[in-house]
Structures are given as structure tokens and as C-alpha cells.
Tab-separated table of C-alpha atoms and ligand atoms in Angstrom:
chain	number	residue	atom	x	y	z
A	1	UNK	CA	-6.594	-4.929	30.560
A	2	UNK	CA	-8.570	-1.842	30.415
A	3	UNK	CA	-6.938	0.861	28.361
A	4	UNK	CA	-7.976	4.364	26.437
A	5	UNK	CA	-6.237	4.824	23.030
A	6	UNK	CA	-6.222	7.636	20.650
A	7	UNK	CA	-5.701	6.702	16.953
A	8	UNK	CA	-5.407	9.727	14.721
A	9	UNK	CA	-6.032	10.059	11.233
A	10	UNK	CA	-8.650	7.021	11.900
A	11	UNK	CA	-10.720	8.383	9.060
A	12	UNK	CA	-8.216	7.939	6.593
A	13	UNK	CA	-7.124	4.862	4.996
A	14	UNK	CA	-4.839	2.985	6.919
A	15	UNK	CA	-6.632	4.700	9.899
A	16	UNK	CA	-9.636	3.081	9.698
A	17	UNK	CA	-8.268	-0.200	9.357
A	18	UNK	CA	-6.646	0.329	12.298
A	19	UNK	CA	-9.365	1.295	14.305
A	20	UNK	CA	-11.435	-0.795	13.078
A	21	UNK	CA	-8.818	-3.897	14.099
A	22	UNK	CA	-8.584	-2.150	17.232
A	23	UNK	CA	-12.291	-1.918	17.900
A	24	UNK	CA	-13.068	-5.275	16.930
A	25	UNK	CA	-10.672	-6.782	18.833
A	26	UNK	CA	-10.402	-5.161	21.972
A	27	UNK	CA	-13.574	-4.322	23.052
A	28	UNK	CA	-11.967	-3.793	26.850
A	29	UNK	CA	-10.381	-0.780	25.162
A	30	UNK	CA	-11.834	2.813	24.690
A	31	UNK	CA	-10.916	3.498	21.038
A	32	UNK	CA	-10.637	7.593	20.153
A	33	UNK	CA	-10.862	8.503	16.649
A	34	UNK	CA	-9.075	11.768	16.441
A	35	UNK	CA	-9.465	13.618	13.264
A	36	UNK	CA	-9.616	16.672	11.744
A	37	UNK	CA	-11.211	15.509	8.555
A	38	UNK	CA	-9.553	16.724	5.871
A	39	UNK	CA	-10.124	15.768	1.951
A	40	UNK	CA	-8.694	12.793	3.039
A	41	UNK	CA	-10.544	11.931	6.157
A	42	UNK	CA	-13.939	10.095	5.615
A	43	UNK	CA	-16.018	8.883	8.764
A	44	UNK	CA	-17.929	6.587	6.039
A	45	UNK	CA	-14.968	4.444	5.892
A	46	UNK	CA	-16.618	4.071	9.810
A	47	UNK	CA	-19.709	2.807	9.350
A	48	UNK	CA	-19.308	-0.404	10.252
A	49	UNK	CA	-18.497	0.536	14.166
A	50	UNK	CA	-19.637	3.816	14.394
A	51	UNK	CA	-22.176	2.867	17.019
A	52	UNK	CA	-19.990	0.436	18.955
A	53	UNK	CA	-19.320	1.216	22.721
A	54	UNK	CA	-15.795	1.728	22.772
A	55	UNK	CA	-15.327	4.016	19.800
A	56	UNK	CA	-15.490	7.312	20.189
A	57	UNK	CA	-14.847	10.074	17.089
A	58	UNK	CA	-13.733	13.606	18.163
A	59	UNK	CA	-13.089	16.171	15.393
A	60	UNK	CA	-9.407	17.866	16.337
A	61	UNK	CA	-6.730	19.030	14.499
A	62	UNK	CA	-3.274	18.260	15.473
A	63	UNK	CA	-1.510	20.871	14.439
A	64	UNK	CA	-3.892	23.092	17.042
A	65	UNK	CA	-1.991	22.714	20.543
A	66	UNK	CA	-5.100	23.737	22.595
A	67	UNK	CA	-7.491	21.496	21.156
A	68	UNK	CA	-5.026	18.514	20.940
A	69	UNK	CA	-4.245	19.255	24.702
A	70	UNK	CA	-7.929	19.440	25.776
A	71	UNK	CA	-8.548	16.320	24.325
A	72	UNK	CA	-5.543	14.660	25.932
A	73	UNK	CA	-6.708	16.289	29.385
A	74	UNK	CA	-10.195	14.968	28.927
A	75	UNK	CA	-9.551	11.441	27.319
A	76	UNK	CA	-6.434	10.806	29.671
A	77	UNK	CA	-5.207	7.618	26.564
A	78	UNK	CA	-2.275	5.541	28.095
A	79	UNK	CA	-1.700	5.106	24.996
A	80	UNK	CA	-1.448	6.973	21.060
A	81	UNK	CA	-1.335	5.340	17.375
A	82	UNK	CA	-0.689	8.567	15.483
A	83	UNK	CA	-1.287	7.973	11.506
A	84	UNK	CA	-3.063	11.425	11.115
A	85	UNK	CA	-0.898	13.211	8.054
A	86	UNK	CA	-0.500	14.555	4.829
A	87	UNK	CA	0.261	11.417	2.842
A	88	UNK	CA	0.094	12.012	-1.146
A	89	UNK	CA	3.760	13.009	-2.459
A	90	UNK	CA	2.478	15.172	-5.236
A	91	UNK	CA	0.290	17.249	-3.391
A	92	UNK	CA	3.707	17.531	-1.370
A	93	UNK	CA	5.026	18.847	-4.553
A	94	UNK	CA	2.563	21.748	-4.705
A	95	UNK	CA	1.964	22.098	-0.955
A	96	UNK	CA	4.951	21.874	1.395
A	97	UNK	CA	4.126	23.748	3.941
A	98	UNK	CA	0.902	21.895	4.784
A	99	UNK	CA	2.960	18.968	4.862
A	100	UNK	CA	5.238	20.542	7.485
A	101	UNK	CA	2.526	21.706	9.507
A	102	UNK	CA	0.754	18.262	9.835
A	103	UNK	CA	3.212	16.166	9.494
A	104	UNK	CA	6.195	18.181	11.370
A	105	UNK	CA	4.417	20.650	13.734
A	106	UNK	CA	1.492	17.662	14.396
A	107	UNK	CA	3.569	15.450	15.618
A	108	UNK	CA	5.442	17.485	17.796
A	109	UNK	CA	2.475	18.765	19.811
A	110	UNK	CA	1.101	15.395	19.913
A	111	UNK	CA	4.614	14.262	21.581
A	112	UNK	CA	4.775	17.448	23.810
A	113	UNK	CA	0.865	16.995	24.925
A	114	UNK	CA	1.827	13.167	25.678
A	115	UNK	CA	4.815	13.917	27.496
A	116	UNK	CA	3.018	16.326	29.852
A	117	UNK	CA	-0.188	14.328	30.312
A	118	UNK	CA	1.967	11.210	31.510
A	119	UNK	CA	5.202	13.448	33.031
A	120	UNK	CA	6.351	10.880	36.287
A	121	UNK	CA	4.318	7.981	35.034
A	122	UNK	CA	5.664	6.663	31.615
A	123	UNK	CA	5.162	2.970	32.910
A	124	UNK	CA	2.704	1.225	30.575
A	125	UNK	CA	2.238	4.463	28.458
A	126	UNK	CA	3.243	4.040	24.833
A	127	UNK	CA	3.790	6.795	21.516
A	128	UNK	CA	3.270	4.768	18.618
A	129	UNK	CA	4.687	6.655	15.466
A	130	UNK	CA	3.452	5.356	12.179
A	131	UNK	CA	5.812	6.067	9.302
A	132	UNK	CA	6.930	5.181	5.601
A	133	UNK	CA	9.540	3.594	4.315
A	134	UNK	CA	10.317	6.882	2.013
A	135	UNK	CA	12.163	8.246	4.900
A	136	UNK	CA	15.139	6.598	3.497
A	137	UNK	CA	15.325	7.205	-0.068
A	138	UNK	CA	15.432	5.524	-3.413
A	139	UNK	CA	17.499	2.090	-3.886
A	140	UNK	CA	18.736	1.248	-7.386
A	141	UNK	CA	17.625	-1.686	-9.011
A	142	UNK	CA	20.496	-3.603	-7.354
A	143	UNK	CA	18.755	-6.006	-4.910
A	144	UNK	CA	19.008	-4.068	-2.040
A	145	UNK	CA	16.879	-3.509	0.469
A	146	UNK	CA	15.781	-1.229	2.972
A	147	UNK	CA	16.940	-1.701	6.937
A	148	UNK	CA	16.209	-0.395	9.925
A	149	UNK	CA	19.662	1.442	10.246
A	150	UNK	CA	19.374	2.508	6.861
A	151	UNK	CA	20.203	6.124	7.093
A	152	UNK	CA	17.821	8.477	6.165
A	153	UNK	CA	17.604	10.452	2.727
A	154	UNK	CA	14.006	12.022	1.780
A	155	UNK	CA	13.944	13.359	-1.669
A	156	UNK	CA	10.099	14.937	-1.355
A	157	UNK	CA	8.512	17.771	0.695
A	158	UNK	CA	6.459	14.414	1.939
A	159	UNK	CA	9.077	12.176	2.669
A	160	UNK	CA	11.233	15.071	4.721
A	161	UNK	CA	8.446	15.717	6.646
A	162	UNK	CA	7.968	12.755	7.885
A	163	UNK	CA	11.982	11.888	8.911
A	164	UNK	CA	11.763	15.173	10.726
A	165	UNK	CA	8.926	13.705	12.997
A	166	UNK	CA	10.723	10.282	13.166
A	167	UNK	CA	13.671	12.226	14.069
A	168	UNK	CA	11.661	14.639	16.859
A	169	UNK	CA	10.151	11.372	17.916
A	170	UNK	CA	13.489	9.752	18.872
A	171	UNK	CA	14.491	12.859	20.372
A	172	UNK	CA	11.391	12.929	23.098
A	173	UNK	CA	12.437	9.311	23.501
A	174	UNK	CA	16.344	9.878	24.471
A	175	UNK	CA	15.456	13.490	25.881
A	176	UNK	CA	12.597	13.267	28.274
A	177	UNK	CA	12.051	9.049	28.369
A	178	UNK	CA	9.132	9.109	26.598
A	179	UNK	CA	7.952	5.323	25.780
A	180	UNK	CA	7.904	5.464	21.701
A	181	UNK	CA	8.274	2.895	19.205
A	182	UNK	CA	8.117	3.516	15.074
A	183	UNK	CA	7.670	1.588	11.936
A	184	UNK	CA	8.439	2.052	8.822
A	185	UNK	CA	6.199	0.359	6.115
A	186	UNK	CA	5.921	0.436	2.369
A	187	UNK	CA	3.066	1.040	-0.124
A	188	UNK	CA	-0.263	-0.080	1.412
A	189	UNK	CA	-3.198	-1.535	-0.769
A	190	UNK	CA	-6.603	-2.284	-0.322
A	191	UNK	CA	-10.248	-1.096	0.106
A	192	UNK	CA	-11.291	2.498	1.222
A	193	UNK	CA	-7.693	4.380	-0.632
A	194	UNK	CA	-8.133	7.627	-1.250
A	195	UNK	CA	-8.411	7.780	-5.325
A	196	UNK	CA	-6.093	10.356	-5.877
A	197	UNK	CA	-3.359	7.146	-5.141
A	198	UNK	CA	-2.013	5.027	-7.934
A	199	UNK	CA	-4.231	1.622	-7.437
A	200	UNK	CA	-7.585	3.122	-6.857
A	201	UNK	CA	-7.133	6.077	-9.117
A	202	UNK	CA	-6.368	3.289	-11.972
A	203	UNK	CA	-9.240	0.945	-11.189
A	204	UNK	CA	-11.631	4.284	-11.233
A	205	UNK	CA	-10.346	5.438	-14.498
A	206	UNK	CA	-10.117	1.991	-16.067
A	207	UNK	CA	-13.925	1.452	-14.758
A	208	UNK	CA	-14.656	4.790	-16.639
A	209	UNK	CA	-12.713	4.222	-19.924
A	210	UNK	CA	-10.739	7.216	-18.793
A	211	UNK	CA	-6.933	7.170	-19.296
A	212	UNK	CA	-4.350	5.551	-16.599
A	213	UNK	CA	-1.706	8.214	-16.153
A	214	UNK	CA	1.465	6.337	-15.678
A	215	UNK	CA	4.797	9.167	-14.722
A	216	UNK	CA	7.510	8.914	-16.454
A	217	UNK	CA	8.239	5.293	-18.123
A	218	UNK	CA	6.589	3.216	-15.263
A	219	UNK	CA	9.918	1.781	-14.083
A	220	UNK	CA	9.373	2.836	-10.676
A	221	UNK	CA	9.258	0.202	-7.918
A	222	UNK	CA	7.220	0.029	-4.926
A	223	UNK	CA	7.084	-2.634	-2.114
A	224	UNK	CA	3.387	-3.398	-2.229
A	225	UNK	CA	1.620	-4.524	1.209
A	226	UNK	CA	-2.186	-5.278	1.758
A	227	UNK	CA	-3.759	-2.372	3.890
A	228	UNK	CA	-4.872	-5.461	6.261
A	229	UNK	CA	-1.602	-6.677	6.740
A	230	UNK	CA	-0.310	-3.400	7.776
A	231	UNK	CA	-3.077	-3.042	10.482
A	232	UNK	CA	-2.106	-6.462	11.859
A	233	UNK	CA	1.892	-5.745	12.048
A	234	UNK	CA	0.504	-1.818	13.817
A	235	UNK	CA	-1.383	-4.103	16.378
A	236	UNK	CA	1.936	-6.591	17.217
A	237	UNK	CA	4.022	-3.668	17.381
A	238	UNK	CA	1.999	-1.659	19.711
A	239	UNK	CA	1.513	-4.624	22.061
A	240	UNK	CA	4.724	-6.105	21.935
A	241	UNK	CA	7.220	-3.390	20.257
A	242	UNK	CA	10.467	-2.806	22.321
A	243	UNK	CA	10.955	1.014	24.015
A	244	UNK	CA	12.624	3.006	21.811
A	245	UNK	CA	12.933	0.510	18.975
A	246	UNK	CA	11.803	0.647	14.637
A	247	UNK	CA	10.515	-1.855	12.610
A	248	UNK	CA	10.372	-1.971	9.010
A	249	UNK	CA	7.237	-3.308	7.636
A	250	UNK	CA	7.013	-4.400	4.291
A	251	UNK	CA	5.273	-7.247	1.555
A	252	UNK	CA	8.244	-8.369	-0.161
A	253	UNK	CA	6.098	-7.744	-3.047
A	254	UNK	CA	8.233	-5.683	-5.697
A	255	UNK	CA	6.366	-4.017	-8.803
A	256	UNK	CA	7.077	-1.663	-11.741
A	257	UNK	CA	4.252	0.609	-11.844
A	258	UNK	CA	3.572	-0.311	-15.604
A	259	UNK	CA	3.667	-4.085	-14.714
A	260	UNK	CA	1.229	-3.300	-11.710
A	261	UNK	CA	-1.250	-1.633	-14.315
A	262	UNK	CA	-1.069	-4.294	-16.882
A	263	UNK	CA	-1.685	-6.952	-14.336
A	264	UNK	CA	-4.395	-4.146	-12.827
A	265	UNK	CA	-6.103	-3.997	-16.342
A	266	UNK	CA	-6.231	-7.915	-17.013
A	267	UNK	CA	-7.809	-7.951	-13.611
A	268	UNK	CA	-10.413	-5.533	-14.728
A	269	UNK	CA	-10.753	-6.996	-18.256
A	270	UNK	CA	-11.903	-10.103	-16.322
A	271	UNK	CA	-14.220	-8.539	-13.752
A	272	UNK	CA	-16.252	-6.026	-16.443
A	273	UNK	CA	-16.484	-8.511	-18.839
A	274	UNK	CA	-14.272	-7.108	-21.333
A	275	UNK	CA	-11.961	-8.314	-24.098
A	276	UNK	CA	-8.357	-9.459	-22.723
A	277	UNK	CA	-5.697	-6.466	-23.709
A	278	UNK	CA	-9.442	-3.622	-23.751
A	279	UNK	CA	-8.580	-1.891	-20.240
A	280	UNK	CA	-5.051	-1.604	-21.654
A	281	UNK	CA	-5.647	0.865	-24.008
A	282	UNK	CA	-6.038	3.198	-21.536
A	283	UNK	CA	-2.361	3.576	-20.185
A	284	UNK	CA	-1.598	6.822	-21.004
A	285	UNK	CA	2.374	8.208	-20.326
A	286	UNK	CA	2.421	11.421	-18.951
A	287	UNK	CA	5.284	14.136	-17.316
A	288	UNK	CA	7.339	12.524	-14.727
A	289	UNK	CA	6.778	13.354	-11.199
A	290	UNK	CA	9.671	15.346	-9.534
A	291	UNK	CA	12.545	13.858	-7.788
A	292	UNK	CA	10.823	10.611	-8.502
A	293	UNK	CA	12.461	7.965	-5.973
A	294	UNK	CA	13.023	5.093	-8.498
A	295	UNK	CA	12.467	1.955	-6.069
A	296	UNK	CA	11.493	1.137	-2.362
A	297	UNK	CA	11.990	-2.210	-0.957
A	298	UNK	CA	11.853	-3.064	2.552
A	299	UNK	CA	13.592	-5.658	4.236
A	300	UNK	CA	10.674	-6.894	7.446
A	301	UNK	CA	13.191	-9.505	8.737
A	302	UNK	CA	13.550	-7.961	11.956
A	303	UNK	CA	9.995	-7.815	12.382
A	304	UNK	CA	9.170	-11.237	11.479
A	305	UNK	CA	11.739	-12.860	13.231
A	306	UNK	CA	11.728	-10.770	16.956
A	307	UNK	CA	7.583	-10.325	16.629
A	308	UNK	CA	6.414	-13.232	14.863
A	309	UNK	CA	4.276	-11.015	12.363
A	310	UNK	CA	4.261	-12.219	8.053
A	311	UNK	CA	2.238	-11.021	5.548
A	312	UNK	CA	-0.776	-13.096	4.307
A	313	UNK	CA	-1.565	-12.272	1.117
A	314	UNK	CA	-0.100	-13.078	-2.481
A	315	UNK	CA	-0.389	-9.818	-4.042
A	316	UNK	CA	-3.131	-11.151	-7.083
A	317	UNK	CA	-4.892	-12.452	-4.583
A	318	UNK	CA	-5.180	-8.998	-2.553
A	319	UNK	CA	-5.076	-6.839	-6.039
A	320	UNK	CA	-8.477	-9.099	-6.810
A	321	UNK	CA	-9.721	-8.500	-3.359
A	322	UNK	CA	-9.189	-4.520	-3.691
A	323	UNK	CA	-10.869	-4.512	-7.326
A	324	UNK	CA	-14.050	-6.549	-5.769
A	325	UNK	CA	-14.471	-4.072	-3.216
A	326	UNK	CA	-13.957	-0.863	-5.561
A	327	UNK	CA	-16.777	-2.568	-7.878
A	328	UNK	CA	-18.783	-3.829	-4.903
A	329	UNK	CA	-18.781	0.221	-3.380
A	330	UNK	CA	-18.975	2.389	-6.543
A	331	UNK	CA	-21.424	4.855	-4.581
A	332	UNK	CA	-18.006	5.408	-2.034
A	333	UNK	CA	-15.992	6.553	-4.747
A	334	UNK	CA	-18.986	8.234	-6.183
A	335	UNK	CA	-19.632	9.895	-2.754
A	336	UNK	CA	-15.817	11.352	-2.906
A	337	UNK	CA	-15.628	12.434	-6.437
A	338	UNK	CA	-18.565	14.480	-5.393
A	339	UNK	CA	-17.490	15.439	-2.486
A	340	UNK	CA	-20.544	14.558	-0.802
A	341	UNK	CA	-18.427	12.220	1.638
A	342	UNK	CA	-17.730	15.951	3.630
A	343	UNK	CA	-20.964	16.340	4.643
A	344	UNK	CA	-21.199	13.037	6.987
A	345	UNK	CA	-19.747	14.359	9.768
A	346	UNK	CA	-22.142	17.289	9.823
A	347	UNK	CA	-25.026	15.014	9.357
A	348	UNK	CA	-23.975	12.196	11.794
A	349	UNK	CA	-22.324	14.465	14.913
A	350	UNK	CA	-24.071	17.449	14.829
A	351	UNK	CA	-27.812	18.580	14.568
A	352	UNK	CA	-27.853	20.896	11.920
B	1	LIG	P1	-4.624	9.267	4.439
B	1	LIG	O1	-4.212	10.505	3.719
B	1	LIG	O2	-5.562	8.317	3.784
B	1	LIG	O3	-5.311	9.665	5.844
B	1	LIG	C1	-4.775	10.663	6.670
B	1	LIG	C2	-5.794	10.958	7.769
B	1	LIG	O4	-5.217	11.949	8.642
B	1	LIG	C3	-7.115	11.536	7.253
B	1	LIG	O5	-8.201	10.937	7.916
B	1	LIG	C4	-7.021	13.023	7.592
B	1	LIG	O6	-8.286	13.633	7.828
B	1	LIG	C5	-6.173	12.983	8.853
B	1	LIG	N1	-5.442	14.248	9.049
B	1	LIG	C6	-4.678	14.907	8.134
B	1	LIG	N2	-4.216	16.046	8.671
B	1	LIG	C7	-4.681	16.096	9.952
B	1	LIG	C8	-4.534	17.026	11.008
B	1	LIG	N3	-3.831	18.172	10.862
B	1	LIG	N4	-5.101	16.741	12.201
B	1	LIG	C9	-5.824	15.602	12.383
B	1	LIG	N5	-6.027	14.716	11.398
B	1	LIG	C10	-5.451	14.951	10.190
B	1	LIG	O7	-3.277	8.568	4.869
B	1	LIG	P2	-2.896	7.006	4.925
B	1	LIG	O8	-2.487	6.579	3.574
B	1	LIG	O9	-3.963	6.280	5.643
B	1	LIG	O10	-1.585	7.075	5.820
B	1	LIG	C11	-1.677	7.031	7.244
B	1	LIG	C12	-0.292	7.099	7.843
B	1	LIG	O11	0.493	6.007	7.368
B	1	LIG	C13	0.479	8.374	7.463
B	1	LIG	O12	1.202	8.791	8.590
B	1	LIG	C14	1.411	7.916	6.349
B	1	LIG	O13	2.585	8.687	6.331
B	1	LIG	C15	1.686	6.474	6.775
B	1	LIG	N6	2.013	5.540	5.674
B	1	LIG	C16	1.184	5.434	4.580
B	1	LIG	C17	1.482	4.497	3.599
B	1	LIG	C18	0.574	4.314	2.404
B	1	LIG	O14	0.915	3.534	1.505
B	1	LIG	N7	-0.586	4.940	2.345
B	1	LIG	C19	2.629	3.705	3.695
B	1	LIG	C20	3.457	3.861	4.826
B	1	LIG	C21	3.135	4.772	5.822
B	2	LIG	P1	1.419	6.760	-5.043
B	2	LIG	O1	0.212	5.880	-4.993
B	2	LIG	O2	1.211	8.240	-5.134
B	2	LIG	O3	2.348	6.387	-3.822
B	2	LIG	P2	3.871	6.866	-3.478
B	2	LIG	O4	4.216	8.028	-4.311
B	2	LIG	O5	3.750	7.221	-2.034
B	2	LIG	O6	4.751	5.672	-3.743
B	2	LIG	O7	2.281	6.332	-6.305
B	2	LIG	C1	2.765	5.019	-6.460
B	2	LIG	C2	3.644	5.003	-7.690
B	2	LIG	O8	2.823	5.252	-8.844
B	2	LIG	C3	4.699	6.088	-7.694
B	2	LIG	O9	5.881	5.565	-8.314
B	2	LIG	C4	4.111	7.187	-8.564
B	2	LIG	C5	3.269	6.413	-9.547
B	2	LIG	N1	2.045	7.073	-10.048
B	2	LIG	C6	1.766	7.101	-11.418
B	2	LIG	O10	2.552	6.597	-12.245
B	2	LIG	N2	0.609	7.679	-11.832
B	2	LIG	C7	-0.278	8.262	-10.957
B	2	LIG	O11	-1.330	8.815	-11.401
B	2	LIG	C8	0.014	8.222	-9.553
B	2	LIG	C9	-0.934	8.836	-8.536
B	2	LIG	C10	1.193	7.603	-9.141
């Protein structure tokens, strides 16, 4: 069936994984890229279907109501994946009020412009919100898990900010009937991350024989999943997602940061040729981060069992995958650390 989607924040990393999925795939839909292009957004990551008939980039920013609405009025989607946000927690820590303008005020006029564009005909529309599993706190190292009735308890400027648009979300579902669905997923790996995040900031400093900053001791735990993997759950969900309804999305793939790294830095030893235990050297223990959550663990039962979606990687397997790509696309990282990467979009859409 024919069918016009907007996917924000398509540049970024899970973005463009998405659309890329969702171009691929469905070439009976009209894929919109909606971006505003931040230091995180990168059209590069796009290459590969820039020029394909049903993608189509605009530049917008969602926290501008105008724009967001002109581009609703002009695209007409039935249906929105929104991903577009501030995602690192630290810069969260320096910056909160970005955070709440993106990630709080963003959402909401993406919900409001939605509601009005498809006012008296919510049949077959949908509001996909695409959120973290941070919403609900840190567990203890107690077996636990996170659930989908887990109740919410942010500890970063990040993490609030995006409950708050969960929350508004559910509201414009149980207020004005708007078709929405939600996951919540856990820490995403895998080629074209940002490298300001733990995984590819490590396998850039390791490739540099610059030190690995690890916070604190390293005894934080994240929930690894394979950006891939991710994409595929965002497409089952979208299609096949109940009204109203969350789904946690996770790996079942538990780390320690420092045991991450060491497996990280054997990786590496392997792949540049170096002696086993070299690339270790370089872990470096610096100042904890601030209201560090101390694990995340999602429980994806609900997902896999009403949905039929599993991951497919073993995380060495994906971890190897990530490094070969980083190695494989040096001039991407090169591109960002030089901030060349900004100028694509200048050189590509316009004609100056
Ligand atoms: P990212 O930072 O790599 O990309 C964010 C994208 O949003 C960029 O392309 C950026 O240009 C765009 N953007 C930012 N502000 C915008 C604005 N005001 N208007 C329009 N576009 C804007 O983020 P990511 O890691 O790909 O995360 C995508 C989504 O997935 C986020 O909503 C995040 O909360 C969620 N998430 C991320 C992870 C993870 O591990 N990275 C895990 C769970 C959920
Ligand atoms: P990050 O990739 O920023 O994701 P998140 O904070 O959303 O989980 O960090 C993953 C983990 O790695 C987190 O526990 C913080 C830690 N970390 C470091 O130890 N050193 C670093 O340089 C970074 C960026 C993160």
C-alpha cells in the first residue's frame, strides 16, 4: 500500500538505519528525511540512497512550529517515525535546556501538527515515538529487569526529557485519539555512531593510541543492542504495534563498561596487528559522570512474544562487525572530527 512517512532525525544514527530499512524495503512508500542537521546529523550517513525515488531530505527543525507545520501541510505523511533528539547524556549535563527544547518542545509540536493534519481521519494514521530505556532509571545489580509498566524515574536532564515526551505522547493518545505507539530500547551499537558515544569514541582513540576514558570504576551496565536490530524491531512495531501500546526493546546483552573495553581492545589488538594486552594500556579512569545510572537492562519479552521480533546478533560478533566498519571508513570519522561532514548538505542541496 502506498504511504508517505516522515522519519526525523534520519541523519543521525539510528535514523539512518531506519530510513535506510525503510527505503530499501518499501519502495511503494515516500520516505521524508526530516532534519535539522545538527552536530549530530550527517546526510553522509545517506549516501547510499540519496538518489533513490522515494527518499526525500528536507532540512526542518522541530522545535520551529511553522516550518514543522508547512512541511506536514505539504508532505500530508499518514504516518511519523520521530527519532530526531538530543541524545548524548553528558552534553545533557552541560546543556539542559537544549535538551528540553528538542526533545520536550519537539515532540510536542510534532504531536500537535499531526493531530491537526489528520483531525476526523485517524484511521490508518500512526505517531511512532522512539524512546530509551533511561526513562525508567537505574536497576541494581540484582537481576532485575526493565518492563513495560516499570514506572518511570529519569535521573539526567536527557533521560527527563525524554519521559516528558513519552508522557505528552500518551496524553495526545488518551486526550484527542491520536493513533501512537512507543518503544523503549537500550544502548544501540553499530556503524555510523556519533564518536562522542562510548564504543566509537573508544575504537577512535584506541586506533590513535590516545587514552580510553572510562567514568568512574567502569561498573556501569548497559543492555547492548546492534543498531540493525533496533531498525528491524522500529519496522515490526510500526507495522504491526497495537494503538496506544509500548514495547521495550532490548539485546539481552549485559556489559560493564570496563569489560566492554577490554573485550573492545582485544578486538582491536587483533585487527591492527598489535600485541595481545597493547590497546589496553590505554584505559585511562577519569571523574565520574553525574548521577551516573549504574545499570539498564531491558526485559523484550513482550515484544518477542506478541510481535515475533529477536535479536540476531551475538554481541562479538556485532562488536567485530562495528570495528570493521570504523577501520573500513576512517575518512567518516575523519570527515567529523573535522567537521567537514557540515558542509554536505550545502554542497549536495543547494547551489552555492
Ligand atoms: P543522534 O544524536 O545520533 O541523532 C539525532 C538526529 O536528530 C540527528 O540527525 C540530528 O540532526 C537530529 N535532530 C536533533 N535535534 C533536532 C531538531 N531540533 N530538529 C530536527 N532534527 C533534530 O541520535 P540517535 O542515537 O540516533 O538516537 C535517535 C533516537 O533514538 C533518539 O530519540 C534517542 O533518544 C533514541 N534512542 C537512542 C539510543 C542509543 O543508544 N543511541 C537508545 C535508545 C533510544
Ligand atoms: P554512552 O555511550 O554515552 O551512552 P549512555 O550514557 O546513553 O548509556 O555511555 C555508555 C556508558 O559508557 C555509560 O555508562 C557512560 C560510559 N562512558 C564512559 O565510561 N566513558 C566515556 O567516554 C563515555 C562517552 C561513556
Amino acid at each position: 500500500m502506498k504511504k508517505t512517512i516522515i522519519i526525523t532525525g534520519g541523519a543521525g544514527f539510528i535514523g539512518s538505519h531506519v530510513v535506510r530499512l525503510f527505503v530499501n524495503k518499501y519502495p511503494e512508500y515516500q520516505i521524508v528525511n526530516l532534519d535539522a542537521l545538527t552536530y549530530a546529523g550527517n546526510l553522509e550517513n545517506l549516501t547510499d540512497v540519496a538518489n533513490c525515488p522515494n527518499y526525500t531530505f528536507v532540512k526542518a527543525d522541530i522545535t520551529d512550529y511553522e516550518a514543522i507545520s508547512a512541511v506536514f501541510s505539504q508532505y500530508k505523511p499518514d504516518g511519523v517515525i520521530h527519532l530526531a533528539a538530543e541524545s548524548h547524556v553528558d552534553r545533557s549535563i552541560t546543556d539542559p535546556f537544549a535538551f528540553i527544547r528538542t526533545n520536550v518542545m519537539g515532540t510536542c509540536n510534532l504531536l500537535h501538527v499531526a493531530k491537526e493534519l489528520w483531525k476526523g481521519q485517524m484511521e490508518g494514521k500512526r505517531f511512532y515515538h522512539i524512546s530509551t530505556d533511561e526513562v525508567y532509571g537505574a536497576l541494581e545489580k540484582d537481576g532485575t529487569f526493565f518492563v513495560e509498566t516499570t514506572k518511570y524515574d529519569p535521573h539526567s536532564p536527557y533521560s527527563a526529557s525524554k519521559s516528558s515526551s513519552d508522557h505528552f505522547v500518551r496524553a495526545y493518545h488518551d486526550t484527542y485519539g491520536m493513533p501512537v505507539v512507543i518503544s523503549n530500547c537500550s544502548n544501540n551499537y553499530g556503524s555510523h555512531h556519533f564518536p562522542e558515544k562510548l564504543i566509537p569514541l573508544a575504537i577512535n582513540n584506541i586506533k590513535h593510541n590516545r587514552p580510553i576514558p572510562i567514568y568512574g570504576k567502569g561498573e556501569n551496565i548497559r543492555d547492548w543492542l546492534f543498531v540493525d536490530d533496533h531498525a528491524r524491531a522500529i519496522d515490526v512495531i510500526f507495522h504491526t504495534g497495537k494503538d496506544g501500546d509500548t514495547y521495550n526493546i532490548g539485546g539481552n546483552n549485559e556489559w560493564t563498561n570496563i569489560d566492554l573495553i577490554r573485550l573492545l581492545c582485544s578486538i582491536m589488538d587483533r585487527k591492527l596487528g598489535r600485541a595481545e594486552g597493547e590497546s589496553a594500556k590505554l584505559i585511562t579512569y577519569v571523574t565520574d559522570r553525574a548521577g551516573h545510572d549504574l545499570r539498564y537492562a531491558i526485559d523484550s519479552s513482550k515484544l518477542q512474544r506478541e510481535l515475533g521480533w529477536k535479536p540476531s546478533l551475538q554481541f562479538e560478533e556485532g562488536l567485530e562487525k562495528t570495528v570493521d566498519w570504523y577501520l573500513a571508513n576512517e575518512a567518516w570519522v575523519d570527515r567529523i572530527t573535522s567537521g567537514a561532514y557540515q558542509q554536505y548538505y550545502e554542497k549536495q542541496y543547494t547551489n552555492r
